[in-house]
Amino acid sequence: MRDEIAIFREFVRMKGLRNTPERETIIREICATRDHFDVDELYLRLKRKKKKISKPSIYRLIPLLLEARLIQEAYFEEGHLHYEPIYGREHHCHLRCLNCGKTIEFTEEFLDKLETKLAEEYDFVIRGHKLEVFGYCSKCKLHI
Amino acid sequence: MRDEIAIFREFVRMKGLRNTPERETIIREICATRDHFDVDELYLRLKRKKKKISKPSIYRLIPLLLEARLIQEAYFEEGHLHYEPIYGREHHCHLRCLNCGKTIEFTEEFLDKLETKLAEEYDFVIRGHKLEVFGYCSKCKLHI
DNA sequence: GTATGTGCAAATCATTTGCATTCTC
DNA sequence: GAGAATGCAAATGATTTGCACATAC
C-alpha cells in the first residue's frame, strides 16, 4: 500500500494534478483488502471507519486510478461496475457463478501469447485483456 | 432472421409466455444488421423506421433474448451495456481500440479447452465466456 | 496566488416499475 | 376470459455536474 501511494503521488505530479489526504485515504482503503469493490461498498467501508469522504470524490478518483494502473474494471454486475486493485499482482481472470456470484481467480499464460498474436495480425498495440468465464459452481449446478 | 423469429416463438411457447408483433419487430431490427447495438440506439433505429416501440418493451425483451441465446452481452461502455446477436454465428471475442472504439472480432479455439480445464479443476458447469482484448489500433497507436 | 479538489445538492442518464389498457393464447 | 404485454409517466439507482469553499503546490 505504501507503494500504491508513492505511485499515485508520482502519477499526479507527472500529470500536473494534486494529491490530497482524501485521495490517499481512498487508496489505502482499496489496498487494505486487495479485494473486489464497487463505489457504494467502498463508500460505506470508509463511512464505517468515520472517514469523511464523499461519493463524488470516489467517482472522480477512479479514472485516475485506472489510468495509473492501480486498479482495473473487474466486471459489470447488479447494474454497476466492480473494480479490483491490481498493482503488484499477477494478471488474472475470473470464473464466476451465475447463480451465487462465487468468484474464482485463475491465471492463464496462454493469453499473453494470444495478445502477441493479435498485435501482429491486426497491427494493434495491446494494453490488456479481460476474460470472464461463467457458469454454475459445484453447489449451484445441482439446483439449476 | 426467419430462424430467430421461429426460435423466439418456440421459446415463449415453452415458457408459457406470449409473443407479440412488437417483440418480432424488435428481433427483426436486431437481426437486420447483425451488428452490436445498445438499447437507445436500437430504439432510435426503430423510431426512424416509424415503428411504435417503447423503450420499456425493449428493456423487457432483452432478458428473454439473452435466455433464448439469440443475443449476448458484448461489452460495457459509455455507461451502458452493448449487445450483439449471436444466433447462427460462431462464438467470437473482441479486440477493441481504446481510442476510437474500432472493434475486431476474432475466434480462438483454445478457449474451449480452457473451459473444459476450468470445469474440471473447479467443479463448475461452464456456460460461456467473454474475452475482451484492448489496446490501440494501427491508426490510433501513432498518436498515443 | 492560482487553479485543483472537496462536499453538498441538484441534475442527468440508464433502467425499472405501477398502472390502465390492449392483446395473445 | 385469464393472464401477459404494451405505452406512458413516474420512480429508482448509479453517476455526473454546478457551485461555493478549502487547500495543495
Tab-separated table of C-alpha atoms (C1' of nucleotides) in Angstrom:
chain	number	residue	atom	x	y	z
A	1	MET	CA	0.000	0.000	0.000
A	2	ARG	CA	2.959	2.268	0.637
A	3	ASP	CA	3.866	1.514	-2.982
A	4	GLU	CA	0.477	2.448	-4.330
A	5	ILE	CA	0.533	5.760	-2.510
A	6	ALA	CA	4.001	6.514	-3.859
A	7	ILE	CA	2.937	5.590	-7.367
A	8	PHE	CA	-0.126	7.772	-7.141
A	9	ARG	CA	1.902	10.734	-5.862
A	10	GLU	CA	4.246	10.383	-8.783
A	11	PHE	CA	1.325	9.958	-11.160
A	12	VAL	CA	-0.408	13.176	-10.150
A	13	ARG	CA	2.895	15.038	-10.151
A	14	MET	CA	3.573	13.975	-13.727
A	15	LYS	CA	0.085	14.974	-14.783
A	16	GLY	CA	0.250	18.354	-13.056
A	17	LEU	CA	-2.612	17.373	-10.773
A	18	ARG	CA	-2.735	17.464	-6.995
A	19	ASN	CA	-2.696	14.885	-4.309
A	20	THR	CA	-4.964	15.184	-1.278
A	21	PRO	CA	-5.426	13.353	2.015
A	22	GLU	CA	-8.888	12.290	0.823
A	23	ARG	CA	-7.384	10.546	-2.183
A	24	GLU	CA	-4.790	8.774	-0.088
A	25	THR	CA	-7.466	7.648	2.345
A	26	ILE	CA	-9.442	6.109	-0.511
A	27	ILE	CA	-6.384	4.419	-1.963
A	28	ARG	CA	-5.460	2.999	1.438
A	29	GLU	CA	-8.925	1.597	1.874
A	30	ILE	CA	-8.856	-0.020	-1.562
A	31	CYS	CA	-5.467	-1.566	-0.897
A	32	ALA	CA	-6.317	-2.630	2.646
A	33	THR	CA	-8.338	-5.594	1.438
A	34	ARG	CA	-6.920	-6.047	-2.060
A	35	ASP	CA	-10.349	-7.295	-2.888
A	36	HIS	CA	-13.004	-6.523	-5.476
A	37	PHE	CA	-15.065	-3.485	-4.659
A	38	ASP	CA	-17.697	-1.168	-6.025
A	39	VAL	CA	-18.196	2.518	-5.336
A	40	ASP	CA	-21.063	2.188	-2.913
A	41	GLU	CA	-19.432	-0.555	-0.890
A	42	LEU	CA	-16.143	1.371	-0.734
A	43	TYR	CA	-18.041	4.463	0.375
A	44	LEU	CA	-19.747	2.546	3.172
A	45	ARG	CA	-16.476	0.990	4.299
A	46	LEU	CA	-14.955	4.467	4.604
A	47	LYS	CA	-18.032	5.753	6.381
A	48	ARG	CA	-17.885	2.912	8.893
A	49	LYS	CA	-14.324	3.951	9.661
A	50	LYS	CA	-15.508	7.521	10.229
A	51	LYS	CA	-13.666	8.822	7.194
A	52	LYS	CA	-15.416	11.848	5.755
A	53	ILE	CA	-15.176	11.079	2.053
A	54	SER	CA	-17.955	11.898	-0.377
A	55	LYS	CA	-19.055	9.665	-3.213
A	56	PRO	CA	-18.178	12.230	-5.869
A	57	SER	CA	-14.605	12.171	-4.600
A	58	ILE	CA	-14.528	8.428	-5.153
A	59	TYR	CA	-16.078	8.750	-8.582
A	60	ARG	CA	-13.601	11.446	-9.515
A	61	LEU	CA	-10.646	9.393	-8.339
A	62	ILE	CA	-11.470	6.172	-10.165
A	63	PRO	CA	-10.480	7.315	-13.670
A	64	LEU	CA	-7.127	8.409	-12.267
A	65	LEU	CA	-6.549	5.072	-10.570
A	66	LEU	CA	-7.425	3.284	-13.784
A	67	GLU	CA	-5.034	5.455	-15.752
A	68	ALA	CA	-2.296	4.928	-13.172
A	69	ARG	CA	-2.993	1.181	-13.442
A	70	LEU	CA	-3.549	0.810	-9.727
A	71	ILE	CA	-6.990	-0.698	-10.320
A	72	GLN	CA	-8.885	-2.230	-13.204
A	73	GLU	CA	-12.507	-2.927	-14.031
A	74	ALA	CA	-13.346	-6.438	-12.875
A	75	TYR	CA	-16.925	-6.998	-14.045
A	76	PHE	CA	-20.270	-5.302	-14.540
A	77	GLU	CA	-22.990	-6.697	-12.338
A	78	GLU	CA	-26.073	-5.612	-10.405
A	79	GLY	CA	-26.203	-2.513	-12.542
A	80	HIS	CA	-22.764	-1.166	-11.800
A	81	LEU	CA	-19.081	-1.770	-12.322
A	82	HIS	CA	-16.881	-3.615	-9.887
A	83	TYR	CA	-13.178	-2.872	-9.678
A	84	GLU	CA	-10.129	-4.520	-8.196
A	85	PRO	CA	-6.668	-3.339	-7.194
A	86	ILE	CA	-4.034	-4.792	-9.479
A	87	TYR	CA	-0.735	-3.232	-8.522
A	88	GLY	CA	1.871	-5.862	-7.737
A	89	ARG	CA	-0.461	-8.688	-8.634
A	90	GLU	CA	-0.105	-11.166	-11.416
A	91	HIS	CA	-2.740	-10.599	-14.078
A	92	HIS	CA	-5.659	-12.963	-13.580
A	93	CYS	CA	-9.056	-13.795	-14.965
A	94	HIS	CA	-12.388	-14.569	-13.311
A	95	LEU	CA	-14.573	-17.609	-13.185
A	96	ARG	CA	-17.981	-16.594	-11.830
A	97	CYS	CA	-21.055	-18.463	-10.724
A	98	LEU	CA	-24.146	-17.102	-12.452
A	99	ASN	CA	-26.292	-18.126	-9.515
A	100	CYS	CA	-24.471	-17.238	-6.295
A	101	GLY	CA	-21.768	-14.902	-7.591
A	102	LYS	CA	-18.902	-17.011	-6.267
A	103	THR	CA	-15.732	-15.858	-7.992
A	104	ILE	CA	-12.565	-17.803	-8.602
A	105	GLU	CA	-9.461	-16.123	-9.910
A	106	PHE	CA	-7.186	-18.021	-12.213
A	107	THR	CA	-4.181	-17.213	-14.325
A	108	GLU	CA	-3.641	-18.412	-17.832
A	109	GLU	CA	-0.327	-17.885	-19.525
A	110	PHE	CA	-1.743	-18.666	-22.950
A	111	LEU	CA	-3.435	-15.273	-23.069
A	112	ASP	CA	-0.095	-13.494	-23.294
A	113	LYS	CA	0.680	-15.438	-26.433
A	114	LEU	CA	-2.740	-14.579	-27.782
A	115	GLU	CA	-2.043	-10.883	-27.204
A	116	THR	CA	1.181	-11.129	-29.187
A	117	LYS	CA	-0.596	-12.942	-31.984
A	118	LEU	CA	-3.399	-10.381	-32.156
A	119	ALA	CA	-0.957	-7.491	-32.060
A	120	GLU	CA	0.778	-8.802	-35.165
A	121	GLU	CA	-2.294	-9.938	-37.002
A	122	TYR	CA	-4.296	-6.730	-36.586
A	123	ASP	CA	-1.497	-4.214	-36.045
A	124	PHE	CA	-2.629	-3.199	-32.569
A	125	VAL	CA	-0.660	-2.127	-29.543
A	126	ILE	CA	-2.207	-4.315	-26.865
A	127	ARG	CA	-2.787	-2.874	-23.437
A	128	GLY	CA	-4.528	-5.752	-21.740
A	129	HIS	CA	-7.425	-8.136	-21.750
A	130	LYS	CA	-10.379	-9.153	-19.663
A	131	LEU	CA	-11.566	-12.727	-19.637
A	132	GLU	CA	-14.622	-13.802	-17.708
A	133	VAL	CA	-15.786	-17.383	-17.721
A	134	PHE	CA	-19.195	-18.018	-16.253
A	135	GLY	CA	-21.269	-20.999	-15.289
A	136	TYR	CA	-22.546	-22.676	-12.154
A	137	CYS	CA	-20.380	-23.651	-9.201
A	138	SER	CA	-20.323	-27.068	-7.547
A	139	LYS	CA	-23.185	-26.188	-5.199
A	140	CYS	CA	-25.400	-24.252	-7.573
A	141	LYS	CA	-25.139	-26.638	-10.503
A	142	LEU	CA	-27.187	-29.166	-8.540
A	143	HIS	CA	-30.227	-26.898	-8.341
A	144	ILE	CA	-30.241	-25.465	-11.822
B	1	MET	CA	-33.863	-13.684	-39.213
B	2	ARG	CA	-36.693	-16.051	-40.048
B	3	ASP	CA	-34.831	-18.520	-37.843
B	4	GLU	CA	-34.569	-16.171	-34.906
B	5	ILE	CA	-38.270	-15.416	-35.042
B	6	ALA	CA	-39.072	-19.123	-35.130
B	7	ILE	CA	-36.745	-19.783	-32.213
B	8	PHE	CA	-38.263	-16.983	-30.212
B	9	ARG	CA	-41.788	-18.225	-30.881
B	10	GLU	CA	-40.825	-21.659	-29.677
B	11	PHE	CA	-39.021	-20.150	-26.689
B	12	VAL	CA	-42.028	-18.185	-25.430
B	13	ARG	CA	-44.302	-21.133	-26.058
B	14	MET	CA	-42.121	-23.379	-23.902
B	15	LYS	CA	-42.021	-20.772	-21.158
B	16	GLY	CA	-45.754	-20.179	-21.222
B	17	LEU	CA	-45.208	-16.575	-22.288
B	18	ARG	CA	-46.668	-14.734	-25.232
B	19	ASN	CA	-45.335	-13.479	-28.495
B	20	THR	CA	-46.315	-10.088	-29.860
B	21	PRO	CA	-45.781	-8.124	-33.059
B	22	GLU	CA	-43.742	-5.591	-31.053
B	23	ARG	CA	-41.310	-8.286	-29.995
B	24	GLU	CA	-40.956	-9.602	-33.512
B	25	THR	CA	-40.358	-6.098	-34.799
B	26	ILE	CA	-37.531	-5.645	-32.294
B	27	ILE	CA	-35.998	-9.014	-33.115
B	28	ARG	CA	-36.153	-8.238	-36.826
B	29	GLU	CA	-34.405	-4.941	-36.289
B	30	ILE	CA	-31.669	-6.573	-34.230
B	31	CYS	CA	-31.120	-9.232	-36.832
B	32	ALA	CA	-31.313	-6.848	-39.762
B	33	THR	CA	-27.815	-5.571	-39.154
B	34	ARG	CA	-26.366	-8.453	-37.124
B	35	ASP	CA	-24.298	-5.773	-35.511
B	36	HIS	CA	-23.570	-4.631	-31.982
B	37	PHE	CA	-26.273	-2.459	-30.506
B	38	ASP	CA	-27.391	-0.765	-27.332
B	39	VAL	CA	-30.913	-0.047	-26.166
B	40	ASP	CA	-31.011	3.610	-27.049
B	41	GLU	CA	-29.558	3.128	-30.497
B	42	LEU	CA	-31.954	0.266	-31.207
B	43	TYR	CA	-34.849	2.414	-30.022
B	44	LEU	CA	-33.826	5.244	-32.348
B	45	ARG	CA	-33.402	2.887	-35.266
B	46	LEU	CA	-36.955	1.636	-34.745
B	47	LYS	CA	-38.230	5.161	-34.340
B	48	ARG	CA	-36.597	6.224	-37.586
B	49	LYS	CA	-38.476	3.417	-39.298
B	50	LYS	CA	-41.732	4.698	-37.789
B	51	LYS	CA	-42.118	1.640	-35.593
B	52	LYS	CA	-44.023	2.481	-32.451
B	53	ILE	CA	-41.993	0.562	-29.885
B	54	SER	CA	-41.352	1.904	-26.402
B	55	LYS	CA	-38.069	1.600	-24.571
B	56	PRO	CA	-39.568	-0.447	-21.748
B	57	SER	CA	-40.622	-3.023	-24.309
B	58	ILE	CA	-37.023	-3.293	-25.433
B	59	TYR	CA	-35.750	-3.497	-21.872
B	60	ARG	CA	-38.312	-6.165	-21.061
B	61	LEU	CA	-37.407	-8.209	-24.111
B	62	ILE	CA	-33.646	-8.288	-23.614
B	63	PRO	CA	-33.564	-10.780	-20.733
B	64	LEU	CA	-35.663	-13.136	-22.825
B	65	LEU	CA	-33.379	-12.827	-25.820
B	66	LEU	CA	-30.386	-13.497	-23.585
B	67	GLU	CA	-32.057	-16.556	-22.121
B	68	ALA	CA	-33.028	-17.789	-25.580
B	69	ARG	CA	-29.401	-17.261	-26.580
B	70	LEU	CA	-30.349	-15.048	-29.511
B	71	ILE	CA	-28.144	-12.242	-28.192
B	72	GLN	CA	-25.342	-11.855	-25.692
B	73	GLU	CA	-23.754	-9.007	-23.792
B	74	ALA	CA	-20.833	-7.707	-25.815
B	75	TYR	CA	-19.262	-5.044	-23.626
B	76	PHE	CA	-19.994	-2.306	-21.131
B	77	GLU	CA	-19.062	1.144	-22.375
B	78	GLU	CA	-20.235	4.751	-22.183
B	79	GLY	CA	-22.205	3.879	-19.111
B	80	HIS	CA	-24.324	1.113	-20.557
B	81	LEU	CA	-24.250	-2.405	-21.923
B	82	HIS	CA	-23.889	-3.217	-25.581
B	83	TYR	CA	-25.288	-6.423	-27.012
B	84	GLU	CA	-24.903	-8.443	-30.157
B	85	PRO	CA	-26.965	-11.073	-31.958
B	86	ILE	CA	-25.284	-14.471	-31.800
B	87	TYR	CA	-27.648	-16.963	-33.315
B	88	GLY	CA	-26.023	-18.954	-36.096
B	89	ARG	CA	-22.704	-17.292	-35.505
B	90	GLU	CA	-19.527	-18.905	-34.319
B	91	HIS	CA	-18.598	-17.731	-30.848
B	92	HIS	CA	-16.101	-14.904	-31.026
B	93	CYS	CA	-14.186	-12.443	-28.908
B	94	HIS	CA	-13.496	-8.735	-29.299
B	95	LEU	CA	-10.392	-6.705	-29.847
B	96	ARG	CA	-11.210	-3.056	-29.184
B	97	CYS	CA	-9.357	0.199	-29.694
B	98	LEU	CA	-9.363	2.240	-26.502
B	99	ASN	CA	-9.165	5.432	-28.512
B	100	CYS	CA	-11.550	5.177	-31.449
B	101	GLY	CA	-13.656	2.199	-30.427
B	102	LYS	CA	-12.811	0.197	-33.531
B	103	THR	CA	-13.769	-3.408	-32.877
B	104	ILE	CA	-12.364	-6.531	-34.449
B	105	GLU	CA	-13.951	-9.899	-33.882
B	106	PHE	CA	-11.771	-12.950	-33.707
B	107	THR	CA	-12.264	-16.577	-32.816
B	108	GLU	CA	-9.938	-18.587	-30.660
B	109	GLU	CA	-10.391	-22.312	-30.328
B	110	PHE	CA	-8.120	-22.512	-27.313
B	111	LEU	CA	-10.814	-21.043	-25.114
B	112	ASP	CA	-12.942	-24.150	-25.437
B	113	LYS	CA	-10.133	-26.196	-23.998
B	114	LEU	CA	-9.744	-23.676	-21.225
B	115	GLU	CA	-13.424	-24.053	-20.370
B	116	THR	CA	-13.044	-27.810	-20.096
B	117	LYS	CA	-9.992	-27.408	-17.915
B	118	LEU	CA	-11.702	-24.936	-15.593
B	119	ALA	CA	-14.805	-27.100	-15.363
B	120	GLU	CA	-12.735	-29.998	-14.072
B	121	GLU	CA	-10.415	-28.020	-11.878
B	122	TYR	CA	-13.101	-26.023	-10.062
B	123	ASP	CA	-16.092	-28.318	-10.489
B	124	PHE	CA	-18.153	-25.799	-12.451
B	125	VAL	CA	-20.667	-26.272	-15.225
B	126	ILE	CA	-19.450	-23.734	-17.747
B	127	ARG	CA	-21.970	-21.738	-19.722
B	128	GLY	CA	-19.715	-19.439	-21.648
B	129	HIS	CA	-17.013	-16.839	-21.564
B	130	LYS	CA	-16.342	-13.291	-22.569
B	131	LEU	CA	-12.906	-12.214	-23.671
B	132	GLU	CA	-12.099	-8.623	-24.498
B	133	VAL	CA	-8.648	-7.597	-25.583
B	134	PHE	CA	-7.991	-3.867	-25.730
B	135	GLY	CA	-5.296	-1.606	-26.995
B	136	TYR	CA	-4.731	0.900	-29.770
B	137	CYS	CA	-5.394	0.229	-33.432
B	138	SER	CA	-2.955	0.875	-36.254
B	139	LYS	CA	-4.125	4.465	-36.699
B	140	CYS	CA	-4.537	5.454	-33.065
B	141	LYS	CA	-1.309	3.950	-31.805
B	142	LEU	CA	0.603	6.629	-33.693
B	143	HIS	CA	-0.952	9.465	-31.708
B	144	ILE	CA	-0.908	7.991	-28.219
C	1	DG	C1'	-1.939	33.239	-5.780
C	2	DT	C1'	-3.894	30.111	-8.839
C	3	DA	C1'	-6.358	26.584	-10.066
C	4	DT	C1'	-7.483	21.960	-8.476
C	5	DG	C1'	-10.081	19.208	-5.228
C	6	DT	C1'	-13.860	18.828	-1.836
C	7	DG	C1'	-18.665	18.200	-0.183
C	8	DC	C1'	-23.219	19.197	-0.948
C	9	DA	C1'	-27.371	19.388	-3.533
C	10	DA	C1'	-29.287	19.176	-7.848
C	11	DA	C1'	-29.115	17.285	-12.471
C	12	DT	C1'	-28.581	13.609	-15.709
C	13	DC	C1'	-28.772	9.136	-17.733
C	14	DA	C1'	-29.892	4.268	-17.889
C	15	DT	C1'	-33.133	1.197	-16.315
C	16	DT	C1'	-37.268	-0.368	-13.784
C	17	DT	C1'	-41.898	-0.152	-12.130
C	18	DG	C1'	-47.038	0.918	-11.440
C	19	DC	C1'	-50.972	1.089	-13.810
C	20	DA	C1'	-54.748	1.358	-17.079
C	21	DT	C1'	-55.474	-0.572	-21.480
C	22	DT	C1'	-54.761	-3.889	-25.188
C	23	DC	C1'	-53.872	-8.199	-26.998
C	24	DT	C1'	-52.400	-13.261	-27.191
C	25	DC	C1'	-53.461	-17.717	-26.480
D	1	DG	C1'	-61.594	-14.896	-20.330
D	2	DA	C1'	-57.326	-15.039	-17.906
D	3	DG	C1'	-53.084	-13.554	-17.743
D	4	DA	C1'	-49.233	-11.250	-20.323
D	5	DA	C1'	-47.505	-7.413	-22.814
D	6	DT	C1'	-47.786	-2.546	-24.098
D	7	DG	C1'	-47.070	2.500	-23.556
D	8	DC	C1'	-46.883	6.114	-20.624
D	9	DA	C1'	-45.387	8.568	-16.725
D	10	DA	C1'	-43.225	8.306	-12.528
D	11	DA	C1'	-39.711	6.095	-9.619
D	12	DT	C1'	-35.221	4.318	-8.837
D	13	DG	C1'	-30.249	3.902	-8.777
D	14	DA	C1'	-25.768	4.988	-10.470
D	15	DT	C1'	-23.020	8.613	-11.878
D	16	DT	C1'	-22.018	13.478	-13.033
D	17	DT	C1'	-22.123	18.359	-12.505
D	18	DG	C1'	-22.534	23.286	-10.652
D	19	DC	C1'	-21.021	25.868	-7.172
D	20	DA	C1'	-19.061	27.958	-3.006
D	21	DC	C1'	-15.391	26.981	-0.118
D	22	DA	C1'	-10.943	24.837	1.188
D	23	DT	C1'	-6.319	23.600	0.200
D	24	DA	C1'	-2.145	21.771	-2.451
D	25	DC	C1'	1.582	23.294	-4.930
